[in-house]
Each structure stands twice: as structure tokens, then as C-alpha cells.
Amino acid sequence: MSHVIEFSANGHPVDSRGNVAELPAELVEAARTARNVEVFTGAGMSKDSGLDTFRDAQTGIWSRVDPQAMASLSSWARDPEPILAWYLWRGTLCRRAEPNLGHRAIASWWGRSGVDLHITTQNIDDLHERAFDDHNEARPRIAHLHGSLFSYRCSICHKPARTPELPQEQVERATPTACSLCGNPVRPGVVWFGEPLPEKEWDQAETSMQQADLVVIVGTSGVVWPAAGLPNIVAERGVPIVEVSPQRSDLTDLATWSLRTTAAIGLPAIVQALGEE
């Protein structure tokens, strides 16, 4: 059973009486001694940066757009222009957002001596990458299981293509460029419904889960498969798992500790508890 750690409204862990407390010593020790850290993130990771989560009932992207219309090969084949316009605008909004304190805490953790950190994300933004750029650090391995807003390819031959220029204002339609190899339309490099996950990224994620001596799950509901099955690899090995989520998720029961807070609060709390090197 997961040990749930509540947080106060002002971002501090609290005990059962609501008094400010420290993170459990066992959690801090597990994080301090971990040498292979796997960070597994979902849409909640980027929510504190102002990017909507896909499954939020009030503000989620998919609550305003028919997901089948914007994320399927059949819709792209019928009329790619509104789909391309929608993804280009998502790219614009992403570039206007900034990595939050959670992204930056992960970058700081990576910079600690002796720590090999890997990130597996279900997000299609580039906030993880930009957090490391801001710290002037070399990036760890980052596996984008669902692709990226900034990775385009031919819709037929899959030849990589340059990301189109991002718009300053939202438009209803945008004409895809033609593939330089076969002439077919260039599409966003994201995983649509019914498509397999990218093999290279999946293999990286599986390997990291198998090698990790600590896993940190951040901002994911645990309902999107097959990605949601990855933490089971770790749970079966008895490796400590820390979840950071404002609400209970489908992965909470796998966690050793579940921090009831956001990425921008929970991750800095963990890294701060590690102390100075």
C-alpha cells in the first residue's frame, strides 16, 4: 500500500494533524542513494507551465477538439489542413510556455554527482529539454513515447522533415509541405490513435525501468496504455517508486510513497531534501 503524503495549500508536506512536516526519511534516503533514477512523466508535469492536460474535464485540449478528428491517419488523409494548423498552434503555445520548477528540479537532480537519470515522457512538448538548456547541462536520455510537436516526417515514407514555421496567431487551416523524397504531405511526428509507439523510445523506456533503483512518476493518470504498464516492471522488482500527483491515479497502488501535490511543488521538495553535495 502506498504511503500518502499530503501537502498544505502553501506547498509544504503536512502530518495527519495538518502540521508542517518533513518528507519521510526512508523516501529521502532512497532518493539520496539512488544512482539510476527513472522519471516517468505525463501531462500533469507541464500543467504548472500553463499547458492544458489532455484529460482535464474543464480545460483539457481534447474537451474542445474531437480527438479522432485531430489524431488519426484517416482524418489526415481526408483533410490534413485543419489538423496541421491545430498542431502548429500547439507548438506555438508550447514555445510560449516556460519549464516550471518541477522541470528545473529534475535538471538539478541530473546534475548531482554519480546520478544517471533518464526521462520517459508521454508529453509531446519540449519543456524537459529546455529545462536542461536553461541549466547549461548536457541532457540525459529523454524518451518521448507519444512523439513530439517539433518532430515532423513524411506521412507515407516517414522521411524526417523540418518543423514548419510556427504561427503567431491561430489559423483554421495550414497547407502541409511536400516530402523532399516522395512528394507526399509532411505530418506532425506525434503518435495518433491506432499507431504503435516509436520502437526506439519504447526500448529505452523498458531498459531504464529494468535498470532503475528509483522511479519517480509525475503527473500521469496511468490510464493510457501501453505506457501505463511500464511502472509494473519496476514494481515487480521491488524498486522504490515515488508518485507526485494532486489526485489518486491508477498507478498509486504501485507507489511506495505518493505525494499529493503538483510537479512544481513535489519535485523541488524531493531535490531540496537531498541536501547540498
PDB file of C-alpha atoms in Angstrom:
ATOM      1  CA  MET A   1       0.000   0.000   0.000  1.00  0.00           C
ATOM      2  CA  SER A   2       1.247   3.466  -0.888  1.00  0.00           C
ATOM      3  CA  HIS A   3       2.236   5.866   1.889  1.00  0.00           C
ATOM      4  CA  VAL A   4       0.286   9.036   1.022  1.00  0.00           C
ATOM      5  CA  ILE A   5       1.954  12.337   1.909  1.00  0.00           C
ATOM      6  CA  GLU A   6      -0.399  15.300   1.942  1.00  0.00           C
ATOM      7  CA  PHE A   7       0.733  18.841   1.174  1.00  0.00           C
ATOM      8  CA  SER A   8      -0.641  22.104   2.523  1.00  0.00           C
ATOM      9  CA  ALA A   9      -2.068  24.873   0.357  1.00  0.00           C
ATOM     10  CA  ASN A  10       1.248  26.734   0.608  1.00  0.00           C
ATOM     11  CA  GLY A  11       3.238  23.746  -0.655  1.00  0.00           C
ATOM     12  CA  HIS A  12       4.620  22.033   2.455  1.00  0.00           C
ATOM     13  CA  PRO A  13       4.263  18.383   3.445  1.00  0.00           C
ATOM     14  CA  VAL A  14       1.981  18.027   6.464  1.00  0.00           C
ATOM     15  CA  ASP A  15       1.298  15.293   9.005  1.00  0.00           C
ATOM     16  CA  SER A  16      -2.086  13.769   9.883  1.00  0.00           C
ATOM     17  CA  ARG A  17      -2.864  16.781  12.093  1.00  0.00           C
ATOM     18  CA  GLY A  18      -2.086  19.295   9.355  1.00  0.00           C
ATOM     19  CA  ASN A  19       1.198  20.408  10.890  1.00  0.00           C
ATOM     20  CA  VAL A  20       4.172  21.129   8.652  1.00  0.00           C
ATOM     21  CA  ALA A  21       6.372  18.042   8.437  1.00  0.00           C
ATOM     22  CA  GLU A  22       9.403  16.687   6.624  1.00  0.00           C
ATOM     23  CA  LEU A  23       9.353  14.146   3.835  1.00  0.00           C
ATOM     24  CA  PRO A  24       9.706  10.589   5.198  1.00  0.00           C
ATOM     25  CA  ALA A  25      13.323   9.754   5.998  1.00  0.00           C
ATOM     26  CA  GLU A  26      13.019   6.499   4.040  1.00  0.00           C
ATOM     27  CA  LEU A  27      11.965   8.397   0.905  1.00  0.00           C
ATOM     28  CA  VAL A  28      14.832  10.892   1.243  1.00  0.00           C
ATOM     29  CA  GLU A  29      17.350   8.095   1.788  1.00  0.00           C
ATOM     30  CA  ALA A  30      16.060   6.170  -1.237  1.00  0.00           C
ATOM     31  CA  ALA A  31      16.393   9.297  -3.384  1.00  0.00           C
ATOM     32  CA  ARG A  32      19.805  10.208  -1.966  1.00  0.00           C
ATOM     33  CA  THR A  33      21.327   6.779  -2.572  1.00  0.00           C
ATOM     34  CA  ALA A  34      19.707   6.130  -5.973  1.00  0.00           C
ATOM     35  CA  ARG A  35      22.176   6.054  -8.849  1.00  0.00           C
ATOM     36  CA  ASN A  36      19.849   5.058 -11.702  1.00  0.00           C
ATOM     37  CA  VAL A  37      16.801   7.308 -11.498  1.00  0.00           C
ATOM     38  CA  GLU A  38      13.909   6.894 -13.926  1.00  0.00           C
ATOM     39  CA  VAL A  39      11.468   9.825 -14.162  1.00  0.00           C
ATOM     40  CA  PHE A  40       8.148   8.913 -15.818  1.00  0.00           C
ATOM     41  CA  THR A  41       6.012  11.951 -16.681  1.00  0.00           C
ATOM     42  CA  GLY A  42       2.556  12.685 -18.022  1.00  0.00           C
ATOM     43  CA  ALA A  43       0.524  15.757 -18.904  1.00  0.00           C
ATOM     44  CA  GLY A  44       0.383  16.951 -15.293  1.00  0.00           C
ATOM     45  CA  MET A  45       4.132  17.560 -15.488  1.00  0.00           C
ATOM     46  CA  SER A  46       3.523  20.507 -17.814  1.00  0.00           C
ATOM     47  CA  LYS A  47       0.295  21.823 -16.283  1.00  0.00           C
ATOM     48  CA  ASP A  48       2.175  24.237 -13.995  1.00  0.00           C
ATOM     49  CA  SER A  49       3.745  25.689 -17.141  1.00  0.00           C
ATOM     50  CA  GLY A  50       0.276  26.642 -18.382  1.00  0.00           C
ATOM     51  CA  LEU A  51      -0.168  23.788 -20.861  1.00  0.00           C
ATOM     52  CA  ASP A  52      -3.513  22.044 -20.697  1.00  0.00           C
ATOM     53  CA  THR A  53      -3.668  18.398 -19.720  1.00  0.00           C
ATOM     54  CA  PHE A  54      -5.370  16.245 -22.327  1.00  0.00           C
ATOM     55  CA  ARG A  55      -7.797  14.720 -19.848  1.00  0.00           C
ATOM     56  CA  ASP A  56      -8.784  17.691 -17.706  1.00  0.00           C
ATOM     57  CA  ALA A  57     -12.591  17.885 -17.692  1.00  0.00           C
ATOM     58  CA  GLN A  58     -12.684  21.692 -17.762  1.00  0.00           C
ATOM     59  CA  THR A  59      -9.630  22.873 -19.674  1.00  0.00           C
ATOM     60  CA  GLY A  60      -8.267  19.793 -21.405  1.00  0.00           C
ATOM     61  CA  ILE A  61      -7.311  20.069 -25.050  1.00  0.00           C
ATOM     62  CA  TRP A  62      -9.468  17.125 -26.029  1.00  0.00           C
ATOM     63  CA  SER A  63     -12.546  18.656 -24.317  1.00  0.00           C
ATOM     64  CA  ARG A  64     -12.621  21.313 -27.035  1.00  0.00           C
ATOM     65  CA  VAL A  65     -11.484  19.265 -30.002  1.00  0.00           C
ATOM     66  CA  ASP A  66     -12.715  15.942 -31.349  1.00  0.00           C
ATOM     67  CA  PRO A  67      -9.650  13.732 -30.714  1.00  0.00           C
ATOM     68  CA  GLN A  68     -10.499  11.409 -33.580  1.00  0.00           C
ATOM     69  CA  ALA A  69     -10.638  14.376 -35.939  1.00  0.00           C
ATOM     70  CA  MET A  70      -7.222  15.676 -34.894  1.00  0.00           C
ATOM     71  CA  ALA A  71      -5.339  12.462 -34.185  1.00  0.00           C
ATOM     72  CA  SER A  72      -5.951   9.782 -36.780  1.00  0.00           C
ATOM     73  CA  LEU A  73      -4.459   8.821 -40.114  1.00  0.00           C
ATOM     74  CA  SER A  74      -7.903   8.578 -41.699  1.00  0.00           C
ATOM     75  CA  SER A  75      -8.727  12.186 -40.786  1.00  0.00           C
ATOM     76  CA  TRP A  76      -5.333  13.324 -42.048  1.00  0.00           C
ATOM     77  CA  ALA A  77      -5.899  11.534 -45.346  1.00  0.00           C
ATOM     78  CA  ARG A  78      -9.290  13.210 -45.789  1.00  0.00           C
ATOM     79  CA  ASP A  79      -8.245  16.758 -44.924  1.00  0.00           C
ATOM     80  CA  PRO A  80      -4.806  17.443 -43.392  1.00  0.00           C
ATOM     81  CA  GLU A  81      -5.001  21.246 -43.313  1.00  0.00           C
ATOM     82  CA  PRO A  82      -7.054  21.785 -40.108  1.00  0.00           C
ATOM     83  CA  ILE A  83      -5.035  19.093 -38.344  1.00  0.00           C
ATOM     84  CA  LEU A  84      -1.715  20.689 -39.266  1.00  0.00           C
ATOM     85  CA  ALA A  85      -2.995  24.119 -38.194  1.00  0.00           C
ATOM     86  CA  TRP A  86      -4.043  22.714 -34.831  1.00  0.00           C
ATOM     87  CA  TYR A  87      -0.660  21.068 -34.134  1.00  0.00           C
ATOM     88  CA  LEU A  88       1.284  24.123 -35.266  1.00  0.00           C
ATOM     89  CA  TRP A  89      -0.718  26.225 -32.812  1.00  0.00           C
ATOM     90  CA  ARG A  90       0.004  23.712 -30.054  1.00  0.00           C
ATOM     91  CA  GLY A  91       3.685  24.170 -30.913  1.00  0.00           C
ATOM     92  CA  THR A  92       3.321  27.941 -30.606  1.00  0.00           C
ATOM     93  CA  LEU A  93       1.682  27.664 -27.190  1.00  0.00           C
ATOM     94  CA  CYS A  94       4.381  25.267 -26.058  1.00  0.00           C
ATOM     95  CA  ARG A  95       7.178  27.620 -27.112  1.00  0.00           C
ATOM     96  CA  ARG A  96       5.469  30.461 -25.250  1.00  0.00           C
ATOM     97  CA  ALA A  97       5.409  28.352 -22.074  1.00  0.00           C
ATOM     98  CA  GLU A  98       8.416  28.020 -19.796  1.00  0.00           C
ATOM     99  CA  PRO A  99       9.731  24.975 -17.916  1.00  0.00           C
ATOM    100  CA  ASN A 100       8.291  25.029 -14.403  1.00  0.00           C
ATOM    101  CA  LEU A 101      10.064  24.403 -11.107  1.00  0.00           C
ATOM    102  CA  GLY A 102       9.426  20.679 -11.495  1.00  0.00           C
ATOM    103  CA  HIS A 103      11.277  20.534 -14.805  1.00  0.00           C
ATOM    104  CA  ARG A 104      14.117  22.535 -13.283  1.00  0.00           C
ATOM    105  CA  ALA A 105      14.278  20.270 -10.226  1.00  0.00           C
ATOM    106  CA  ILE A 106      14.785  17.259 -12.493  1.00  0.00           C
ATOM    107  CA  ALA A 107      17.589  19.119 -14.247  1.00  0.00           C
ATOM    108  CA  SER A 108      19.216  19.830 -10.871  1.00  0.00           C
ATOM    109  CA  TRP A 109      18.894  16.175  -9.866  1.00  0.00           C
ATOM    110  CA  TRP A 110      20.603  15.121 -13.088  1.00  0.00           C
ATOM    111  CA  GLY A 111      23.474  17.426 -12.245  1.00  0.00           C
ATOM    112  CA  ARG A 112      24.244  15.657  -8.954  1.00  0.00           C
ATOM    113  CA  SER A 113      27.440  13.622  -8.873  1.00  0.00           C
ATOM    114  CA  GLY A 114      27.039   9.920  -9.590  1.00  0.00           C
ATOM    115  CA  VAL A 115      23.414  10.119 -10.721  1.00  0.00           C
ATOM    116  CA  ASP A 116      22.380   8.597 -14.051  1.00  0.00           C
ATOM    117  CA  LEU A 117      18.905   9.951 -14.747  1.00  0.00           C
ATOM    118  CA  HIS A 118      16.580   9.022 -17.612  1.00  0.00           C
ATOM    119  CA  ILE A 119      13.239  10.597 -18.509  1.00  0.00           C
ATOM    120  CA  THR A 120      10.339   8.796 -20.141  1.00  0.00           C
ATOM    121  CA  THR A 121       7.544  11.190 -21.021  1.00  0.00           C
ATOM    122  CA  GLN A 122       4.114  10.876 -22.561  1.00  0.00           C
ATOM    123  CA  ASN A 123       4.196  14.603 -23.329  1.00  0.00           C
ATOM    124  CA  ILE A 124       4.733  15.981 -26.814  1.00  0.00           C
ATOM    125  CA  ASP A 125       6.164  19.319 -25.640  1.00  0.00           C
ATOM    126  CA  ASP A 126       9.864  20.152 -25.263  1.00  0.00           C
ATOM    127  CA  LEU A 127       9.850  21.540 -21.723  1.00  0.00           C
ATOM    128  CA  HIS A 128      12.096  18.799 -20.351  1.00  0.00           C
ATOM    129  CA  GLU A 129      14.727  19.582 -22.989  1.00  0.00           C
ATOM    130  CA  ARG A 130      14.513  23.310 -22.422  1.00  0.00           C
ATOM    131  CA  ALA A 131      14.931  22.928 -18.654  1.00  0.00           C
ATOM    132  CA  PHE A 132      18.326  21.346 -19.274  1.00  0.00           C
ATOM    133  CA  ASP A 133      19.216  24.026 -21.814  1.00  0.00           C
ATOM    134  CA  ASP A 134      18.497  26.694 -19.202  1.00  0.00           C
ATOM    135  CA  HIS A 135      20.886  24.978 -16.791  1.00  0.00           C
ATOM    136  CA  ASN A 136      23.582  24.709 -19.466  1.00  0.00           C
ATOM    137  CA  GLU A 137      23.760  20.996 -18.748  1.00  0.00           C
ATOM    138  CA  ALA A 138      24.129  18.130 -21.170  1.00  0.00           C
ATOM    139  CA  ARG A 139      20.771  16.414 -21.433  1.00  0.00           C
ATOM    140  CA  PRO A 140      20.057  12.939 -20.128  1.00  0.00           C
ATOM    141  CA  ARG A 141      18.246  10.456 -22.324  1.00  0.00           C
ATOM    142  CA  ILE A 142      14.649  11.593 -22.897  1.00  0.00           C
ATOM    143  CA  ALA A 143      12.219   9.125 -24.485  1.00  0.00           C
ATOM    144  CA  HIS A 144       9.092  10.730 -25.972  1.00  0.00           C
ATOM    145  CA  LEU A 145       6.683   7.795 -26.088  1.00  0.00           C
ATOM    146  CA  HIS A 146       3.991   9.760 -27.910  1.00  0.00           C
ATOM    147  CA  GLY A 147       6.229  11.737 -30.237  1.00  0.00           C
ATOM    148  CA  SER A 148       6.945  15.448 -30.330  1.00  0.00           C
ATOM    149  CA  LEU A 149       5.361  18.661 -31.566  1.00  0.00           C
ATOM    150  CA  PHE A 150       8.761  19.530 -33.002  1.00  0.00           C
ATOM    151  CA  SER A 151       9.457  16.357 -34.947  1.00  0.00           C
ATOM    152  CA  TYR A 152       7.889  16.191 -38.411  1.00  0.00           C
ATOM    153  CA  ARG A 153       8.061  13.428 -41.010  1.00  0.00           C
ATOM    154  CA  CYS A 154       6.553  12.342 -44.307  1.00  0.00           C
ATOM    155  CA  SER A 155       3.120  10.784 -43.865  1.00  0.00           C
ATOM    156  CA  ILE A 156       3.995   7.995 -46.340  1.00  0.00           C
ATOM    157  CA  CYS A 157       7.731   7.263 -46.475  1.00  0.00           C
ATOM    158  CA  HIS A 158       8.445   8.635 -42.933  1.00  0.00           C
ATOM    159  CA  LYS A 159      11.486  10.656 -44.025  1.00  0.00           C
ATOM    160  CA  PRO A 160      12.254  13.228 -41.282  1.00  0.00           C
ATOM    161  CA  ALA A 161      11.363  16.787 -42.228  1.00  0.00           C
ATOM    162  CA  ARG A 162      11.971  20.275 -40.902  1.00  0.00           C
ATOM    163  CA  THR A 163       9.414  21.630 -38.433  1.00  0.00           C
ATOM    164  CA  PRO A 164       7.268  24.234 -40.229  1.00  0.00           C
ATOM    165  CA  GLU A 165       7.363  27.841 -39.085  1.00  0.00           C
ATOM    166  CA  LEU A 166       5.103  28.271 -36.092  1.00  0.00           C
ATOM    167  CA  PRO A 167       2.263  30.817 -36.425  1.00  0.00           C
ATOM    168  CA  GLN A 168       1.926  33.906 -34.246  1.00  0.00           C
ATOM    169  CA  GLU A 169      -1.860  33.611 -34.332  1.00  0.00           C
ATOM    170  CA  GLN A 170      -4.151  30.623 -34.551  1.00  0.00           C
ATOM    171  CA  VAL A 171      -5.476  29.817 -38.013  1.00  0.00           C
ATOM    172  CA  GLU A 172      -8.071  27.266 -39.117  1.00  0.00           C
ATOM    173  CA  ARG A 173      -6.057  25.698 -41.933  1.00  0.00           C
ATOM    174  CA  ALA A 174      -2.414  25.245 -42.935  1.00  0.00           C
ATOM    175  CA  THR A 175      -1.066  23.567 -46.072  1.00  0.00           C
ATOM    176  CA  PRO A 176       1.448  20.745 -45.419  1.00  0.00           C
ATOM    177  CA  THR A 177       4.802  20.924 -47.160  1.00  0.00           C
ATOM    178  CA  ALA A 178       5.733  18.169 -49.586  1.00  0.00           C
ATOM    179  CA  CYS A 179       8.238  15.467 -48.665  1.00  0.00           C
ATOM    180  CA  SER A 180      11.564  16.102 -50.402  1.00  0.00           C
ATOM    181  CA  LEU A 181      11.852  12.387 -51.205  1.00  0.00           C
ATOM    182  CA  CYS A 182       8.402  11.247 -52.354  1.00  0.00           C
ATOM    183  CA  GLY A 183       6.313  14.418 -52.528  1.00  0.00           C
ATOM    184  CA  ASN A 184       3.640  13.336 -50.059  1.00  0.00           C
ATOM    185  CA  PRO A 185       2.404  15.620 -47.251  1.00  0.00           C
ATOM    186  CA  VAL A 186       4.634  16.124 -44.203  1.00  0.00           C
ATOM    187  CA  ARG A 187       2.812  15.391 -40.933  1.00  0.00           C
ATOM    188  CA  PRO A 188       3.405  16.075 -37.221  1.00  0.00           C
ATOM    189  CA  GLY A 189       5.647  13.479 -35.603  1.00  0.00           C
ATOM    190  CA  VAL A 190       3.171  12.585 -32.859  1.00  0.00           C
ATOM    191  CA  VAL A 191       1.557   9.223 -32.185  1.00  0.00           C
ATOM    192  CA  TRP A 192      -2.058   9.157 -33.307  1.00  0.00           C
ATOM    193  CA  PHE A 193      -4.829   6.767 -32.315  1.00  0.00           C
ATOM    194  CA  GLY A 194      -4.187   3.275 -33.611  1.00  0.00           C
ATOM    195  CA  GLU A 195      -0.473   3.875 -34.266  1.00  0.00           C
ATOM    196  CA  PRO A 196       2.305   1.965 -32.494  1.00  0.00           C
ATOM    197  CA  LEU A 197       4.633   3.737 -30.111  1.00  0.00           C
ATOM    198  CA  PRO A 198       8.099   4.526 -31.519  1.00  0.00           C
ATOM    199  CA  GLU A 199      10.224   1.413 -31.095  1.00  0.00           C
ATOM    200  CA  LYS A 200      13.461   3.168 -30.134  1.00  0.00           C
ATOM    201  CA  GLU A 201      11.824   5.236 -27.398  1.00  0.00           C
ATOM    202  CA  TRP A 202       9.894   2.244 -26.067  1.00  0.00           C
ATOM    203  CA  ASP A 203      13.085   0.162 -25.853  1.00  0.00           C
ATOM    204  CA  GLN A 204      14.838   2.993 -23.998  1.00  0.00           C
ATOM    205  CA  ALA A 205      11.965   3.238 -21.527  1.00  0.00           C
ATOM    206  CA  GLU A 206      11.871  -0.505 -20.874  1.00  0.00           C
ATOM    207  CA  THR A 207      15.634  -0.661 -20.377  1.00  0.00           C
ATOM    208  CA  SER A 208      15.588   2.274 -17.968  1.00  0.00           C
ATOM    209  CA  MET A 209      12.767   0.727 -15.952  1.00  0.00           C
ATOM    210  CA  GLN A 210      14.728  -2.524 -15.738  1.00  0.00           C
ATOM    211  CA  GLN A 211      17.889  -0.757 -14.566  1.00  0.00           C
ATOM    212  CA  ALA A 212      16.394   1.854 -12.225  1.00  0.00           C
ATOM    213  CA  ASP A 213      16.922   1.761  -8.488  1.00  0.00           C
ATOM    214  CA  LEU A 214      14.349   4.547  -8.024  1.00  0.00           C
ATOM    215  CA  VAL A 215      11.382   5.590 -10.165  1.00  0.00           C
ATOM    216  CA  VAL A 216       9.567   8.918  -9.889  1.00  0.00           C
ATOM    217  CA  ILE A 217       6.123   9.043 -11.515  1.00  0.00           C
ATOM    218  CA  VAL A 218       4.866  12.575 -12.141  1.00  0.00           C
ATOM    219  CA  GLY A 219       1.506  13.889 -13.313  1.00  0.00           C
ATOM    220  CA  THR A 220       0.115  10.866 -15.133  1.00  0.00           C
ATOM    221  CA  SER A 221      -3.301   9.285 -14.724  1.00  0.00           C
ATOM    222  CA  GLY A 222      -1.995   5.820 -15.544  1.00  0.00           C
ATOM    223  CA  VAL A 223      -4.876   5.085 -17.910  1.00  0.00           C
ATOM    224  CA  VAL A 224      -3.100   5.398 -21.263  1.00  0.00           C
ATOM    225  CA  TRP A 225      -1.706   2.068 -22.396  1.00  0.00           C
ATOM    226  CA  PRO A 226       0.770   0.619 -23.149  1.00  0.00           C
ATOM    227  CA  ALA A 227       2.747   3.406 -21.428  1.00  0.00           C
ATOM    228  CA  ALA A 228       0.860   2.878 -18.166  1.00  0.00           C
ATOM    229  CA  GLY A 229       2.248  -0.649 -17.944  1.00  0.00           C
ATOM    230  CA  LEU A 230       5.885   0.436 -17.684  1.00  0.00           C
ATOM    231  CA  PRO A 231       5.915   1.050 -13.890  1.00  0.00           C
ATOM    232  CA  ASN A 232       4.860  -2.575 -13.373  1.00  0.00           C
ATOM    233  CA  ILE A 233       8.351  -3.581 -14.490  1.00  0.00           C
ATOM    234  CA  VAL A 234       9.757  -1.725 -11.504  1.00  0.00           C
ATOM    235  CA  ALA A 235       7.075  -2.785  -9.041  1.00  0.00           C
ATOM    236  CA  GLU A 236       7.755  -6.451  -9.800  1.00  0.00           C
ATOM    237  CA  ARG A 237      11.423  -5.882  -8.917  1.00  0.00           C
ATOM    238  CA  GLY A 238      10.563  -4.271  -5.580  1.00  0.00           C
ATOM    239  CA  VAL A 239      12.244  -0.988  -6.516  1.00  0.00           C
ATOM    240  CA  PRO A 240      11.045   2.124  -4.590  1.00  0.00           C
ATOM    241  CA  ILE A 241       8.529   4.246  -6.507  1.00  0.00           C
ATOM    242  CA  VAL A 242       7.643   7.865  -5.710  1.00  0.00           C
ATOM    243  CA  GLU A 243       4.454   9.274  -7.225  1.00  0.00           C
ATOM    244  CA  VAL A 244       3.829  13.026  -7.486  1.00  0.00           C
ATOM    245  CA  SER A 245       0.154  13.660  -8.240  1.00  0.00           C
ATOM    246  CA  PRO A 246      -2.509  16.001  -6.821  1.00  0.00           C
ATOM    247  CA  GLN A 247      -5.050  13.165  -7.021  1.00  0.00           C
ATOM    248  CA  ARG A 248      -5.038   9.424  -6.720  1.00  0.00           C
ATOM    249  CA  SER A 249      -4.182   7.736 -10.030  1.00  0.00           C
ATOM    250  CA  ASP A 250      -4.317   4.248 -11.465  1.00  0.00           C
ATOM    251  CA  LEU A 251      -0.614   3.940 -10.527  1.00  0.00           C
ATOM    252  CA  THR A 252      -0.941   4.995  -6.882  1.00  0.00           C
ATOM    253  CA  ASP A 253      -1.183   1.431  -5.611  1.00  0.00           C
ATOM    254  CA  LEU A 254       2.208   0.667  -7.182  1.00  0.00           C
ATOM    255  CA  ALA A 255       3.894   3.583  -5.425  1.00  0.00           C
ATOM    256  CA  THR A 256       5.897   3.300  -2.233  1.00  0.00           C
ATOM    257  CA  TRP A 257       5.148   6.954  -1.478  1.00  0.00           C
ATOM    258  CA  SER A 258       2.517   9.180  -3.125  1.00  0.00           C
ATOM    259  CA  LEU A 259       2.982  12.942  -2.777  1.00  0.00           C
ATOM    260  CA  ARG A 260      -0.371  14.702  -3.105  1.00  0.00           C
ATOM    261  CA  THR A 261       0.843  17.815  -4.862  1.00  0.00           C
ATOM    262  CA  THR A 262       1.877  19.164  -8.250  1.00  0.00           C
ATOM    263  CA  ALA A 263       5.118  18.641 -10.137  1.00  0.00           C
ATOM    264  CA  ALA A 264       6.238  22.227  -9.465  1.00  0.00           C
ATOM    265  CA  ILE A 265       5.948  21.663  -5.703  1.00  0.00           C
ATOM    266  CA  GLY A 266       6.681  17.977  -5.176  1.00  0.00           C
ATOM    267  CA  LEU A 267       9.823  17.607  -7.275  1.00  0.00           C
ATOM    268  CA  PRO A 268      11.644  20.618  -5.776  1.00  0.00           C
ATOM    269  CA  ALA A 269      10.726  19.297  -2.323  1.00  0.00           C
ATOM    270  CA  ILE A 270      12.434  15.989  -3.085  1.00  0.00           C
ATOM    271  CA  VAL A 271      15.549  17.561  -4.582  1.00  0.00           C
ATOM    272  CA  GLN A 272      15.818  20.098  -1.762  1.00  0.00           C
ATOM    273  CA  ALA A 273      15.613  17.266   0.781  1.00  0.00           C
ATOM    274  CA  LEU A 274      18.671  15.654  -0.820  1.00  0.00           C
ATOM    275  CA  GLY A 275      20.744  18.496   0.596  1.00  0.00           C
ATOM    276  CA  GLU A 276      23.939  20.017  -0.693  1.00  0.00           C
ATOM    277  CA  GLU A 277      26.581  17.735  -2.158  1.00  0.00           C
TER     278      GLU A 277
END
